[in-house]
Amino acid sequence: MTKRLDRLHLILTFLAVAQQGNLTSAAKALGTTQPTVSRRLRDLEAMLGARLAARSTHRFHLTPEGVELQRKAIAWADAWSEWEQEMQATGSMPTGVLTLVGPHGYGNTLLMDAIAEYRQRFPQVQVNLKLTDGQVDLIREGADVWICAGGCRDQTLHVRRLGWMHRILIASKDYRGAPVRVPEDLESQPLVGLVPHVYGQLELRSVRTGERRSVRMNASMATDGLLASYSAVQLGMGIGSAAPWLCGSDIAAGKLRRILPGWELEPVPIEAVTLAGRFRPARIDAFLEILSAQLAKTTGFRRTPP
């Protein structure tokens, strides 16, 4: 990359010299010194193995090789100006391909709702959605944004906190475990773990008082997939957890029942993770605004900290 930037500086210097007709005027136009311009011109000639200009105290003119290079460099500069104008004109309008990565549970529901609205509003943008419940390498995946449930710990990335998703304890209507009246009763129950969010310890919070308790977890079955965890609960394999948007309709239909209704698990942060940098394509910001609006209408989601 450094060599390419060096070549760019040399070509721009040569163009200034060719257009100004002498080194002193070129140096003034470039905001540098005459010796610097002279050195760059010599370096360019050495790199190309050709004399580009004949110069003396009072005369300066391009050699045939210099004239040919000037012609090609001007064509390149004109093309660059066109690219710059196009980028500035479309900088505020979503274009291109939007590549998203998200967890399976959210990807099959909330993300798809947002994508449907996004495509309706911006049909010129192609959307690619990749689903994984593991950690994501944005560069390796070639992704624009990762919707992360649980928090991103990579400080080299740009993280936008969208809000928090509340979670409750649930069990199948046919679950026949011992009564659960206080959080500590969970320690003797078979629990369905969701790695890494619900595993090892259960961090519970009183809905009424905000009191917090930590309970040792006996996971009779564990998975790193949200939908697999939910399916295990539906099949009566133990007490598990889910966000209200996922389990609400099954609770209302009597297929599931809530355990410890006065308590809930600590909310999970929902974040939009992108590569760090000053500029972010409009297609990303447009999608995140739509997703934020969708999440705000989702049962159990809060934009403010718990």
Coordinates of N, CA and C in Angstrom, one line a residue, residues 149-262:
A149 N -26.3 -10.4 19.3 CA -27.1 -10.5 20.5 C -26.2 -11.0 21.6
G150 N -26.0 -10.2 22.6 CA -25.1 -10.7 23.8 C -23.9 -9.8 24.0
G151 N -23.6 -8.9 23.0 CA -22.5 -7.9 23.2 C -21.3 -8.3 22.5
C152 N -20.7 -7.4 21.8 CA -19.4 -7.6 21.1 C -18.3 -7.0 22.0
R153 N -17.2 -7.8 22.1 CA -16.1 -7.4 23.0 C -14.9 -6.9 22.2
D154 N -15.0 -6.9 20.9 CA -13.8 -6.5 20.1 C -13.8 -5.0 20.0
Q155 N -12.8 -4.3 20.7 CA -12.8 -2.9 20.8 C -12.3 -2.2 19.5
T156 N -11.8 -3.0 18.6 CA -11.4 -2.5 17.3 C -12.5 -2.2 16.3
L157 N -13.7 -2.7 16.7 CA -14.9 -2.5 15.8 C -15.8 -1.4 16.3
H158 N -16.6 -0.9 15.4 CA -17.6 0.1 15.8 C -18.9 -0.6 16.3
V159 N -19.3 -0.3 17.5 CA -20.4 -0.9 18.1 C -21.5 0.1 18.4
R160 N -22.7 -0.1 17.8 CA -23.9 0.7 18.1 C -24.9 -0.1 18.9
R161 N -25.1 0.3 20.1 CA -26.1 -0.4 21.0 C -27.5 0.0 20.6
L162 N -28.2 -1.0 20.1 CA -29.6 -0.7 19.7 C -30.6 -0.8 20.8
G163 N -30.3 -1.6 21.9 CA -31.1 -1.7 23.0 C -30.9 -3.0 23.7
W164 N -31.9 -3.4 24.5 CA -31.8 -4.6 25.4 C -33.0 -5.5 25.1
M165 N -32.8 -6.8 25.0 CA -33.9 -7.7 24.9 C -34.1 -8.4 26.2
H166 N -35.3 -8.3 26.8 CA -35.6 -9.0 28.0 C -35.9 -10.5 27.8
R167 N -35.7 -11.3 28.8 CA -35.9 -12.8 28.6 C -36.5 -13.3 29.9
I168 N -37.4 -14.3 29.7 CA -38.1 -14.9 30.8 C -37.9 -16.4 30.9
L169 N -38.2 -17.0 32.0 CA -38.1 -18.5 32.1 C -39.4 -19.1 31.7
I170 N -39.3 -20.2 31.0 CA -40.4 -20.9 30.4 C -40.3 -22.4 30.5
A171 N -41.4 -23.1 30.4 CA -41.4 -24.6 30.4 C -42.6 -25.0 29.6
S172 N -42.5 -26.3 29.1 CA -43.6 -26.8 28.4 C -44.8 -27.0 29.4
K173 N -46.0 -27.0 28.8 CA -47.2 -27.1 29.7 C -47.2 -28.5 30.3
D174 N -46.5 -29.5 29.7 CA -46.5 -30.8 30.2 C -45.3 -31.1 31.1
Y175 N -44.5 -30.0 31.4 CA -43.3 -30.2 32.3 C -43.8 -30.5 33.7
R176 N -43.2 -31.6 34.3 CA -43.7 -32.0 35.6 C -42.6 -32.0 36.7
G177 N -41.8 -30.9 36.6 CA -40.7 -30.8 37.6 C -41.3 -30.3 39.0
A178 N -40.4 -30.3 40.0 CA -40.9 -29.8 41.3 C -41.3 -28.4 41.2
P179 N -42.1 -27.9 42.1 CA -42.6 -26.5 42.1 C -41.4 -25.5 42.2
V180 N -41.4 -24.4 41.5 CA -40.4 -23.4 41.5 C -41.0 -22.1 42.1
R181 N -40.7 -21.8 43.3 CA -41.3 -20.7 44.0 C -40.3 -19.5 44.2
V182 N -39.0 -19.9 44.3 CA -38.0 -18.9 44.5 C -36.8 -19.3 43.5
P183 N -35.9 -18.3 43.1 CA -34.9 -18.6 42.2 C -34.0 -19.8 42.6
E184 N -33.8 -20.0 43.9 CA -32.9 -21.1 44.3 C -33.5 -22.5 44.0
D185 N -34.8 -22.6 43.8 CA -35.4 -23.8 43.5 C -35.0 -24.3 42.1
L186 N -34.5 -23.4 41.3 CA -34.0 -23.8 39.9 C -32.8 -24.8 39.9
E187 N -32.1 -24.7 41.0 CA -30.8 -25.5 41.1 C -31.1 -27.0 41.1
S188 N -32.3 -27.4 41.5 CA -32.6 -28.8 41.5 C -33.4 -29.2 40.3
Q189 N -33.6 -28.3 39.3 CA -34.4 -28.6 38.1 C -33.5 -28.9 36.9
P190 N -34.0 -29.7 36.0 CA -33.2 -29.8 34.7 C -33.5 -28.6 33.8
L191 N -32.4 -27.9 33.4 CA -32.5 -26.7 32.7 C -31.9 -26.9 31.3
V192 N -32.5 -26.1 30.4 CA -32.0 -26.1 29.0 C -31.0 -24.9 28.8
G193 N -29.8 -25.2 28.5 CA -28.8 -24.1 28.4 C -28.7 -23.6 27.0
L194 N -28.4 -22.3 26.9 CA -28.2 -21.6 25.7 C -26.8 -21.0 25.8
V195 N -25.8 -21.6 25.2 CA -24.4 -21.2 25.3 C -24.2 -20.0 24.3
P196 N -23.5 -18.9 24.8 CA -23.0 -18.7 26.1 C -23.9 -17.9 27.0
H197 N -25.1 -17.6 26.6 CA -25.9 -16.6 27.3 C -26.6 -17.2 28.6
V198 N -27.0 -18.4 28.5 CA -27.7 -19.0 29.7 C -26.9 -20.3 29.9
Y199 N -25.8 -20.2 30.7 CA -25.0 -21.4 30.9 C -24.1 -21.2 32.2
G200 N -24.0 -22.2 33.0 CA -23.2 -22.0 34.2 C -23.9 -21.4 35.4
Q201 N -24.3 -20.1 35.2 CA -25.0 -19.4 36.2 C -26.2 -18.7 35.6
L202 N -27.3 -18.7 36.3 CA -28.4 -17.9 35.9 C -28.5 -16.6 36.7
E203 N -28.4 -15.5 35.9 CA -28.5 -14.1 36.6 C -29.9 -13.6 36.5
L204 N -30.6 -13.6 37.6 CA -32.0 -13.2 37.6 C -32.2 -11.9 38.3
R205 N -33.3 -11.2 37.9 CA -33.6 -9.9 38.4 C -35.1 -9.8 38.7
S206 N -35.5 -9.3 39.9 CA -36.8 -9.2 40.3 C -37.5 -8.1 39.4
V207 N -38.7 -8.5 38.9 CA -39.4 -7.5 38.0 C -39.9 -6.4 38.9
R208 N -40.3 -6.7 40.1 CA -40.9 -5.7 41.0 C -39.9 -4.8 41.7
T209 N -38.8 -5.4 42.3 CA -37.9 -4.6 43.1 C -36.6 -4.4 42.5
G210 N -36.2 -5.1 41.4 CA -34.9 -4.9 40.8 C -33.8 -5.7 41.5
E211 N -34.2 -6.5 42.6 CA -33.2 -7.3 43.3 C -32.6 -8.3 42.3
R212 N -31.3 -8.6 42.5 CA -30.6 -9.6 41.6 C -30.1 -10.8 42.4
R213 N -30.3 -11.9 41.7 CA -29.8 -13.2 42.4 C -29.1 -14.0 41.3
S214 N -28.0 -14.7 41.7 CA -27.3 -15.6 40.9 C -27.5 -17.0 41.3
V215 N -27.9 -17.9 40.4 CA -28.3 -19.2 40.7 C -27.4 -20.2 39.9
R216 N -26.9 -21.2 40.6 CA -26.1 -22.2 39.9 C -27.0 -23.0 38.9
M217 N -26.5 -23.3 37.7 CA -27.4 -23.9 36.7 C -26.9 -25.3 36.4
N218 N -27.9 -26.2 36.5 CA -27.7 -27.6 36.2 C -28.3 -27.9 34.8
A219 N -27.5 -27.8 33.8 CA -28.0 -27.9 32.4 C -28.1 -29.4 32.0
S220 N -29.3 -29.8 31.9 CA -29.5 -31.2 31.4 C -29.3 -31.3 29.9
M221 N -29.4 -30.2 29.2 CA -29.1 -30.2 27.8 C -28.7 -28.8 27.4
A222 N -27.7 -28.6 26.6 CA -27.3 -27.3 26.2 C -27.0 -27.2 24.7
T223 N -27.2 -26.0 24.1 CA -26.9 -25.8 22.7 C -26.5 -24.4 22.5
D224 N -25.9 -24.1 21.4 CA -25.6 -22.7 21.1 C -26.5 -22.1 20.1
G225 N -27.6 -22.8 19.8 CA -28.6 -22.3 18.9 C -29.9 -21.9 19.6
L226 N -30.4 -20.7 19.4 CA -31.6 -20.2 20.0 C -32.8 -21.0 19.7
L227 N -33.0 -21.3 18.4 CA -34.2 -22.1 18.0 C -34.1 -23.5 18.6
A228 N -32.9 -24.1 18.6 CA -32.8 -25.4 19.2 C -33.1 -25.5 20.7
S229 N -32.6 -24.4 21.4 CA -32.9 -24.3 22.8 C -34.4 -24.2 23.0
Y230 N -35.1 -23.4 22.2 CA -36.5 -23.2 22.3 C -37.3 -24.5 22.0
S231 N -36.8 -25.2 21.0 CA -37.4 -26.5 20.7 C -37.3 -27.5 21.8
A232 N -36.1 -27.5 22.5 CA -35.9 -28.4 23.6 C -36.9 -28.1 24.7
V233 N -37.2 -26.9 25.0 CA -38.2 -26.5 26.0 C -39.6 -27.0 25.6
Q234 N -39.9 -26.8 24.3 CA -41.2 -27.2 23.8 C -41.4 -28.7 24.0
L235 N -40.3 -29.4 23.8 CA -40.4 -30.9 23.9 C -40.3 -31.4 25.4
G236 N -40.3 -30.5 26.3 CA -40.4 -30.9 27.7 C -39.1 -31.3 28.3
M237 N -37.9 -30.9 27.7 CA -36.6 -31.4 28.2 C -36.1 -30.6 29.4
G238 N -36.8 -29.6 29.8 CA -36.4 -28.8 31.0 C -36.9 -27.4 30.9
I239 N -36.5 -26.6 31.9 CA -36.9 -25.2 32.0 C -35.8 -24.4 31.2
G240 N -36.3 -23.5 30.4 CA -35.4 -22.7 29.5 C -35.7 -21.3 29.5
S241 N -35.1 -20.5 28.6 CA -35.4 -19.1 28.6 C -35.7 -18.7 27.2
A242 N -36.4 -17.6 27.0 CA -36.7 -17.0 25.7 C -37.2 -15.6 25.9
A243 N -37.0 -14.9 24.8 CA -37.5 -13.5 24.8 C -39.0 -13.5 24.5
P244 N -39.8 -12.6 25.0 CA -41.2 -12.5 24.9 C -41.7 -12.6 23.4
W245 N -40.9 -12.0 22.5 CA -41.3 -12.0 21.1 C -41.3 -13.4 20.5
L246 N -40.5 -14.3 21.1 CA -40.4 -15.6 20.6 C -41.4 -16.6 21.2
C247 N -41.7 -16.4 22.5 CA -42.5 -17.4 23.2 C -43.9 -16.8 23.6
G248 N -44.1 -15.6 23.4 CA -45.4 -14.9 23.8 C -46.6 -15.6 23.2
S249 N -46.6 -15.9 21.9 CA -47.8 -16.5 21.3 C -48.1 -18.0 21.9
D250 N -47.0 -18.7 22.1 CA -47.1 -20.1 22.7 C -47.6 -20.0 24.1
I251 N -47.2 -19.0 24.9 CA -47.7 -18.9 26.2 C -49.2 -18.5 26.2
A252 N -49.6 -17.6 25.3 CA -51.0 -17.2 25.2 C -51.9 -18.4 24.7
A253 N -51.3 -19.3 23.9 CA -52.0 -20.5 23.4 C -52.0 -21.6 24.4
G254 N -51.3 -21.5 25.5 CA -51.3 -22.5 26.5 C -50.3 -23.6 26.2
K255 N -49.5 -23.5 25.2 CA -48.5 -24.5 24.9 C -47.3 -24.4 25.8
L256 N -47.0 -23.3 26.3 CA -45.9 -23.1 27.3 C -46.4 -22.3 28.5
R257 N -45.7 -22.4 29.6 CA -46.1 -21.6 30.8 C -44.8 -20.9 31.3
R258 N -45.1 -19.8 31.9 CA -43.9 -19.0 32.5 C -43.6 -19.6 33.9
I259 N -42.3 -19.6 34.1 CA -41.7 -20.1 35.4 C -41.2 -18.8 36.1
L260 N -41.5 -18.7 37.4 CA -41.1 -17.6 38.2 C -41.5 -16.3 37.5
P261 N -42.8 -16.0 37.4 CA -43.3 -14.8 36.7 C -42.8 -13.5 37.3
G262 N -42.4 -13.5 38.6 CA -41.9 -12.3 39.2 C -40.5 -12.0 38.9

